[in-house]
Amino acid sequence: MTERLLERLATVEDPDLGADVVSLGLVGDVETAATTARVPLALGAPYSPAETDLLADVRDRVEEAGYDADVVIDVDDATPAGDGTPAVIGLCSGKGGVGTSTVAVNLAAAMARRGARVGLFDADVYGPTVAHELGVDDGTADREPVTPVDSCDLELFGVGFLADGDGPVAGRPTEAAERIADAWAVLDWTDRDYVIVDLPSGSGATWEAALDRLPLVGTVVVTTPQSVAVAGAREAVAQCRDRDLPVLGVVENKRTFVCPECNAVHDRVDTRDGELLADDLDAPLLVRLPLDPTVREHAGAPIALAADGGITTGKFRQLARTVMDRVGRLRRRSHAERADGSKIDAA
């Protein structure tokens, strides 16, 4: 009976990895008892649309075989999330001023909107702004114990939440890294599905120290079309790759402009730098976000959550879906490689 069930499960294709879930080793030891089949399935990105579809297909095959499906998530991957911690995703850029904090806040909010338990960690020692964008007070150092802030279904914490008796540390990478590590260690993040990290801007020693201190599954690189921003993003990606830190993709910000009067979208630049960057780095262009003046009107309530946010709201929600899918693809591939003992050429 189990063999026939496995034959049915082998008809479920993983479109990202280019093979069926059984041959990839994504299905563990199946157990059948009476009318129930227990199926361990390696999925690594809660609320990912792609993995939701995979789960539904597996359940359908089990039920077609005449069983009630008891699908349990059992992923054994080599990513930092493989030890039961959340998928920690760093948002980075090669220079300041490209909108990384805004993207981080709205990405986290859009992921939470899908049902995920999301943490938001501000590691930008140059000037933490995430709390401001959510309209909350980060001065928790005056309270004992130091606690996170719950806002918009997010658990928020960061370097700005700790008492600062030593003055700015942005120019002192070792001290900056210690502050980031201290802030991270304040909370037990294990009840989160994901944690979005707003990393220090630039690609210098402080930024590198943050990469080394945080258990990142991967990074999302934010850039604008201007050549100096693209060059900085290229440097950031190169340093991630030097650390074998996966780059989930590229966000191109502020290419177009949304008119606040008529909601029409206008091109601001005529270059293709964002697409070329994604091609050069072998990393997908996840989304192109417009410069939208109404984003500022949603301070305290991210535009990703707006009922009437229009184009920009839809773009951020698209980004959340895509990033979740990329995390799932990464973790399933790692699991499959462990199971097979060789590299998997993902589609």
Tab-separated table of C-alpha atoms in Angstrom:
chain	number	residue	atom	x	y	z
A	1	MET	CA	0.000	0.000	0.000
A	2	THR	CA	2.818	2.394	0.860
A	3	GLU	CA	4.486	1.734	-2.515
A	4	ARG	CA	1.303	2.655	-4.371
A	5	LEU	CA	1.009	5.818	-2.316
A	6	LEU	CA	4.608	6.737	-3.130
A	7	GLU	CA	3.874	6.173	-6.820
A	8	ARG	CA	1.091	8.701	-6.591
A	9	LEU	CA	3.248	11.154	-4.686
A	10	ALA	CA	5.904	10.798	-7.371
A	11	THR	CA	3.522	12.560	-9.763
A	12	VAL	CA	3.877	15.783	-7.732
A	13	GLU	CA	6.444	17.945	-9.487
A	14	ASP	CA	8.522	20.596	-7.769
A	15	PRO	CA	8.571	23.252	-10.518
A	16	ASP	CA	11.542	25.061	-8.996
A	17	LEU	CA	13.792	22.018	-8.654
A	18	GLY	CA	12.741	20.294	-11.861
A	19	ALA	CA	11.856	16.844	-10.498
A	20	ASP	CA	9.203	15.085	-8.440
A	21	VAL	CA	9.086	15.371	-4.653
A	22	VAL	CA	9.850	11.682	-4.075
A	23	SER	CA	12.962	11.467	-6.248
A	24	LEU	CA	14.204	14.720	-4.734
A	25	GLY	CA	13.971	13.229	-1.251
A	26	LEU	CA	11.431	15.817	-0.130
A	27	VAL	CA	9.109	13.046	1.070
A	28	GLY	CA	10.318	11.212	4.162
A	29	ASP	CA	9.329	7.793	5.495
A	30	VAL	CA	5.621	7.431	4.817
A	31	GLU	CA	3.559	5.531	7.374
A	32	THR	CA	0.043	4.206	6.828
A	33	ALA	CA	-2.351	3.093	9.533
A	34	ALA	CA	-5.981	2.227	8.911
A	35	THR	CA	-7.355	5.207	6.984
A	36	THR	CA	-4.556	7.697	7.668
A	37	ALA	CA	-1.244	8.268	5.923
A	38	ARG	CA	1.487	10.205	7.704
A	39	VAL	CA	3.696	11.959	5.161
A	40	PRO	CA	6.812	13.909	6.234
A	41	LEU	CA	7.339	16.680	3.688
A	42	ALA	CA	10.346	19.015	3.419
A	43	LEU	CA	8.942	22.526	3.139
A	44	GLY	CA	10.923	25.491	4.425
A	45	ALA	CA	8.892	28.666	3.867
A	46	PRO	CA	5.590	29.004	5.736
A	47	TYR	CA	2.854	30.719	3.704
A	48	SER	CA	4.911	30.625	0.528
A	49	PRO	CA	2.459	30.421	-2.400
A	50	ALA	CA	4.610	27.847	-4.202
A	51	GLU	CA	4.902	25.633	-1.132
A	52	THR	CA	1.202	26.024	-0.354
A	53	ASP	CA	0.505	24.622	-3.813
A	54	LEU	CA	2.971	21.752	-3.269
A	55	LEU	CA	1.326	20.899	0.034
A	56	ALA	CA	-2.122	20.921	-1.573
A	57	ASP	CA	-0.914	18.610	-4.364
A	58	VAL	CA	0.553	16.158	-1.842
A	59	ARG	CA	-2.674	16.132	0.149
A	60	ASP	CA	-4.665	15.513	-3.033
A	61	ARG	CA	-2.526	12.499	-3.970
A	62	VAL	CA	-2.848	11.035	-0.479
A	63	GLU	CA	-6.618	11.418	-0.560
A	64	GLU	CA	-6.771	9.965	-4.085
A	65	ALA	CA	-5.061	6.879	-2.627
A	66	GLY	CA	-7.893	6.546	-0.100
A	67	TYR	CA	-6.225	8.000	3.008
A	68	ASP	CA	-6.723	10.966	5.247
A	69	ALA	CA	-3.594	13.047	4.885
A	70	ASP	CA	-1.472	13.731	7.963
A	71	VAL	CA	1.286	15.847	6.413
A	72	VAL	CA	4.044	16.928	8.800
A	73	ILE	CA	6.764	19.413	7.925
A	74	ASP	CA	10.182	17.783	8.228
A	75	VAL	CA	12.986	19.709	6.537
A	76	ASP	CA	16.670	18.885	7.043
A	77	ASP	CA	18.633	21.589	5.280
A	78	ALA	CA	22.024	23.192	5.698
A	79	THR	CA	20.794	26.789	5.951
A	80	PRO	CA	20.883	28.712	9.253
A	81	ALA	CA	17.143	28.061	9.531
A	82	GLY	CA	17.797	24.325	9.566
A	83	ASP	CA	18.158	24.224	13.349
A	84	GLY	CA	14.570	25.272	13.949
A	85	THR	CA	15.176	29.021	13.962
A	86	PRO	CA	13.251	31.370	11.654
A	87	ALA	CA	14.310	32.241	8.138
A	88	VAL	CA	16.301	35.448	8.671
A	89	ILE	CA	16.414	37.645	5.571
A	90	GLY	CA	18.739	40.642	5.287
A	91	LEU	CA	17.775	43.723	3.290
A	92	CYS	CA	20.891	45.465	2.026
A	93	SER	CA	22.144	48.031	-0.454
A	94	GLY	CA	25.448	49.360	-1.601
A	95	LYS	CA	24.713	52.907	-0.453
A	96	GLY	CA	22.288	54.861	1.676
A	97	GLY	CA	19.223	56.650	0.396
A	98	VAL	CA	17.823	53.917	-1.836
A	99	GLY	CA	14.852	53.128	0.446
A	100	THR	CA	16.032	49.913	2.071
A	101	SER	CA	14.240	50.604	5.383
A	102	THR	CA	10.942	51.320	3.638
A	103	VAL	CA	11.263	48.125	1.632
A	104	ALA	CA	12.107	46.141	4.780
A	105	VAL	CA	9.089	47.453	6.694
A	106	ASN	CA	6.638	46.852	3.867
A	107	LEU	CA	8.073	43.442	3.009
A	108	ALA	CA	7.685	42.343	6.633
A	109	ALA	CA	4.160	43.752	6.823
A	110	ALA	CA	3.106	42.045	3.588
A	111	MET	CA	4.489	38.712	4.803
A	112	ALA	CA	2.590	39.076	8.076
A	113	ARG	CA	-0.540	39.872	6.111
A	114	ARG	CA	-0.257	36.448	4.485
A	115	GLY	CA	-0.419	34.899	7.959
A	116	ALA	CA	3.260	34.454	8.812
A	117	ARG	CA	4.699	35.310	12.213
A	118	VAL	CA	7.259	37.961	11.325
A	119	GLY	CA	9.968	39.717	13.285
A	120	LEU	CA	11.539	42.977	12.117
A	121	PHE	CA	15.073	43.750	13.305
A	122	ASP	CA	16.720	47.116	12.699
A	123	ALA	CA	20.489	46.571	12.540
A	124	ASP	CA	21.298	49.929	10.940
A	125	VAL	CA	23.770	51.461	13.377
A	126	TYR	CA	24.122	54.501	11.104
A	127	GLY	CA	20.620	55.608	12.035
A	128	PRO	CA	17.850	53.118	12.860
A	129	THR	CA	14.612	54.339	11.270
A	130	VAL	CA	12.349	51.290	11.168
A	131	ALA	CA	10.525	52.197	14.389
A	132	HIS	CA	9.866	55.678	13.021
A	133	GLU	CA	8.425	54.224	9.816
A	134	LEU	CA	6.037	52.157	11.919
A	135	GLY	CA	5.137	55.141	14.059
A	136	VAL	CA	6.285	53.581	17.325
A	137	ASP	CA	8.638	54.593	20.129
A	138	ASP	CA	11.919	52.658	20.152
A	139	GLY	CA	12.985	54.043	23.523
A	140	THR	CA	12.496	50.767	25.347
A	141	ALA	CA	15.833	51.186	27.120
A	142	ASP	CA	13.928	53.163	29.744
A	143	ARG	CA	11.779	50.134	30.512
A	144	GLU	CA	12.775	46.977	32.346
A	145	PRO	CA	13.005	44.419	31.006
A	146	VAL	CA	13.843	45.698	27.525
A	147	THR	CA	11.044	44.413	25.325
A	148	PRO	CA	10.109	44.394	21.653
A	149	VAL	CA	7.306	46.483	20.224
A	150	ASP	CA	4.312	44.849	18.584
A	151	SER	CA	3.088	46.876	15.628
A	152	CYS	CA	1.096	45.900	12.530
A	153	ASP	CA	1.345	42.201	13.506
A	154	LEU	CA	5.146	42.528	13.606
A	155	GLU	CA	7.530	42.018	16.500
A	156	LEU	CA	9.986	44.903	16.241
A	157	PHE	CA	13.392	45.316	17.847
A	158	GLY	CA	16.768	46.768	16.941
A	159	VAL	CA	19.940	48.559	17.906
A	160	GLY	CA	18.039	51.743	18.699
A	161	PHE	CA	16.183	49.954	21.493
A	162	LEU	CA	19.303	49.605	23.630
A	163	ALA	CA	20.750	52.273	25.870
A	164	ASP	CA	23.597	54.060	24.090
A	165	GLY	CA	26.163	55.259	26.587
A	166	ASP	CA	29.162	55.145	24.250
A	167	GLY	CA	28.018	57.471	21.515
A	168	PRO	CA	27.858	56.571	17.806
A	169	VAL	CA	29.587	53.326	16.845
A	170	ALA	CA	28.987	53.331	13.099
A	171	GLY	CA	32.630	54.220	12.449
A	172	ARG	CA	33.923	51.485	14.756
A	173	PRO	CA	33.061	48.147	13.107
A	174	THR	CA	33.968	45.955	16.091
A	175	GLU	CA	31.800	47.953	18.503
A	176	ALA	CA	29.038	48.166	15.900
A	177	ALA	CA	29.060	44.401	15.454
A	178	GLU	CA	28.886	43.891	19.202
A	179	ARG	CA	25.925	46.229	19.486
A	180	ILE	CA	24.112	44.415	16.699
A	181	ALA	CA	24.828	41.049	18.326
A	182	ASP	CA	23.724	42.327	21.738
A	183	ALA	CA	20.448	43.645	20.343
A	184	TRP	CA	19.798	40.413	18.457
A	185	ALA	CA	20.434	38.322	21.571
A	186	VAL	CA	17.874	40.234	23.634
A	187	LEU	CA	14.996	38.364	22.022
A	188	ASP	CA	14.199	34.728	21.472
A	189	TRP	CA	13.148	34.805	17.837
A	190	THR	CA	12.258	31.103	17.625
A	191	ASP	CA	8.510	31.753	17.660
A	192	ARG	CA	8.821	33.662	14.357
A	193	ASP	CA	8.530	32.149	10.873
A	194	TYR	CA	10.648	34.916	9.376
A	195	VAL	CA	12.768	37.814	10.610
A	196	ILE	CA	13.441	40.703	8.235
A	197	VAL	CA	16.672	42.566	9.013
A	198	ASP	CA	17.352	46.122	7.882
A	199	LEU	CA	21.128	45.935	7.513
A	200	PRO	CA	23.517	48.919	7.733
A	201	SER	CA	23.734	50.760	4.425
A	202	GLY	CA	26.825	50.525	2.272
A	203	SER	CA	29.167	47.581	1.912
A	204	GLY	CA	31.975	48.471	4.301
A	205	ALA	CA	33.391	46.889	7.426
A	206	THR	CA	30.344	47.645	9.597
A	207	TRP	CA	28.030	46.022	7.073
A	208	GLU	CA	30.347	43.011	6.764
A	209	ALA	CA	30.367	42.677	10.553
A	210	ALA	CA	26.575	42.556	10.556
A	211	LEU	CA	26.611	39.778	7.951
A	212	ASP	CA	29.008	37.794	10.111
A	213	ARG	CA	27.001	38.202	13.329
A	214	LEU	CA	23.486	37.410	12.109
A	215	PRO	CA	22.155	33.966	11.048
A	216	LEU	CA	21.010	35.076	7.603
A	217	VAL	CA	19.396	32.600	5.217
A	218	GLY	CA	19.849	35.035	2.365
A	219	THR	CA	19.779	38.670	1.336
A	220	VAL	CA	17.596	40.902	-0.801
A	221	VAL	CA	19.549	43.688	-2.496
A	222	VAL	CA	17.821	47.054	-2.917
A	223	THR	CA	19.017	49.528	-5.533
A	224	THR	CA	17.836	52.480	-7.562
A	225	PRO	CA	18.516	52.844	-11.299
A	226	GLN	CA	21.322	55.386	-10.821
A	227	SER	CA	24.750	54.051	-11.742
A	228	VAL	CA	26.317	54.817	-8.341
A	229	ALA	CA	23.593	52.851	-6.554
A	230	VAL	CA	23.920	49.960	-8.992
A	231	ALA	CA	27.698	49.876	-8.502
A	232	GLY	CA	27.234	49.770	-4.735
A	233	ALA	CA	24.655	47.015	-4.999
A	234	ARG	CA	27.011	45.021	-7.203
A	235	GLU	CA	29.718	45.299	-4.532
A	236	ALA	CA	27.279	44.210	-1.816
A	237	VAL	CA	26.244	41.164	-3.800
A	238	ALA	CA	29.864	40.217	-4.464
A	239	GLN	CA	30.624	40.297	-0.748
A	240	CYS	CA	27.564	38.169	0.022
A	241	ARG	CA	28.734	35.628	-2.526
A	242	ASP	CA	32.242	35.651	-1.036
A	243	ARG	CA	30.596	34.433	2.195
A	244	ASP	CA	28.473	31.834	0.380
A	245	LEU	CA	25.452	33.864	1.495
A	246	PRO	CA	22.660	33.406	-1.054
A	247	VAL	CA	21.257	36.461	-2.782
A	248	LEU	CA	17.510	35.911	-3.089
A	249	GLY	CA	17.133	38.668	-5.635
A	250	VAL	CA	17.225	42.347	-6.495
A	251	VAL	CA	14.634	45.050	-5.795
A	252	GLU	CA	14.832	48.057	-8.072
A	253	ASN	CA	13.339	51.063	-6.298
A	254	LYS	CA	12.216	54.488	-7.552
A	255	ARG	CA	12.440	53.825	-11.281
A	256	THR	CA	8.935	55.123	-11.961
A	257	PHE	CA	6.844	57.839	-10.326
A	258	VAL	CA	3.213	57.540	-9.255
A	259	CYS	CA	1.367	60.826	-9.744
A	260	PRO	CA	-0.532	61.649	-6.525
A	261	GLU	CA	-3.216	63.489	-8.505
A	262	CYS	CA	-4.157	60.951	-11.170
A	263	ASN	CA	-2.321	57.758	-10.015
A	264	ALA	CA	-0.673	57.502	-13.436
A	265	VAL	CA	2.779	55.899	-13.530
A	266	HIS	CA	5.559	57.820	-15.274
A	267	ASP	CA	9.099	56.725	-16.109
A	268	ARG	CA	11.776	58.666	-14.209
A	269	VAL	CA	14.775	57.182	-16.039
A	270	ASP	CA	15.262	55.360	-19.320
A	271	THR	CA	18.108	53.009	-18.364
A	272	ARG	CA	17.840	49.261	-17.853
A	273	ASP	CA	20.345	49.119	-15.013
A	274	GLY	CA	18.129	47.098	-12.659
A	275	GLU	CA	17.557	44.370	-15.230
A	276	LEU	CA	21.211	44.348	-16.229
A	277	LEU	CA	22.246	44.105	-12.581
A	278	ALA	CA	20.017	41.089	-12.070
A	279	ASP	CA	21.393	39.465	-15.229
A	280	ASP	CA	25.016	40.211	-14.327
A	281	LEU	CA	24.643	38.754	-10.840
A	282	ASP	CA	22.565	35.745	-11.828
A	283	ALA	CA	19.947	36.923	-9.340
A	284	PRO	CA	16.324	37.568	-10.267
A	285	LEU	CA	14.812	41.014	-10.422
A	286	LEU	CA	12.154	40.484	-7.753
A	287	VAL	CA	10.141	43.651	-8.302
A	288	ARG	CA	10.401	47.207	-9.587
A	289	LEU	CA	8.942	49.606	-7.027
A	290	PRO	CA	7.738	53.091	-7.946
A	291	LEU	CA	8.520	56.335	-6.185
A	292	ASP	CA	5.116	56.910	-4.591
A	293	PRO	CA	4.500	60.059	-2.497
A	294	THR	CA	1.616	58.343	-0.702
A	295	VAL	CA	4.069	55.987	1.035
A	296	ARG	CA	4.828	58.821	3.452
A	297	GLU	CA	1.147	59.168	4.212
A	298	HIS	CA	1.177	55.621	5.554
A	299	ALA	CA	3.811	56.186	8.247
A	300	GLY	CA	2.725	54.013	11.154
A	301	ALA	CA	0.643	51.821	8.868
A	302	PRO	CA	2.746	50.473	5.973
A	303	ILE	CA	1.303	50.952	2.517
A	304	ALA	CA	1.608	47.188	1.986
A	305	LEU	CA	-1.384	46.858	4.335
A	306	ALA	CA	-3.494	49.610	2.772
A	307	ALA	CA	-6.883	48.704	1.383
A	308	ASP	CA	-6.551	51.470	-1.205
A	309	GLY	CA	-2.799	51.546	-1.772
A	310	GLY	CA	-3.056	50.869	-5.480
A	311	ILE	CA	-0.001	49.932	-7.523
A	312	THR	CA	2.542	50.261	-4.728
A	313	THR	CA	0.563	48.067	-2.338
A	314	GLY	CA	0.305	45.379	-4.983
A	315	LYS	CA	4.029	45.557	-5.704
A	316	PHE	CA	4.971	45.036	-2.049
A	317	ARG	CA	2.582	42.099	-1.739
A	318	GLN	CA	4.096	40.618	-4.900
A	319	LEU	CA	7.540	41.045	-3.353
A	320	ALA	CA	6.465	39.200	-0.190
A	321	ARG	CA	5.138	36.260	-2.191
A	322	THR	CA	8.274	36.081	-4.316
A	323	VAL	CA	10.694	36.292	-1.370
A	324	MET	CA	8.819	33.547	0.475
A	325	ASP	CA	8.978	31.383	-2.629
A	326	ARG	CA	12.712	32.029	-3.000
A	327	VAL	CA	13.340	31.043	0.631
A	328	GLY	CA	11.353	27.848	0.152
A	329	ARG	CA	13.219	27.015	-3.051
A	330	LEU	CA	16.550	27.567	-1.292
A	331	ARG	CA	15.680	25.340	1.669
A	332	ARG	CA	14.106	22.549	-0.409
A	333	ARG	CA	17.153	22.520	-2.661
A	334	SER	CA	19.455	22.265	0.357
A	335	HIS	CA	17.362	19.400	1.770
A	336	ALA	CA	17.401	17.611	-1.586
A	337	GLU	CA	21.173	17.962	-1.863
A	338	ARG	CA	21.610	16.464	1.590
A	339	ALA	CA	19.308	13.601	0.723
A	340	ASP	CA	20.973	12.949	-2.644
A	341	GLY	CA	24.554	13.808	-1.719
A	342	SER	CA	25.027	15.899	-4.856
A	343	LYS	CA	24.209	19.327	-6.208
A	344	ILE	CA	20.712	19.895	-7.560
A	345	ASP	CA	20.441	21.937	-10.748
A	346	ALA	CA	17.375	24.004	-9.935
A	347	ALA	CA	15.113	25.097	-12.769
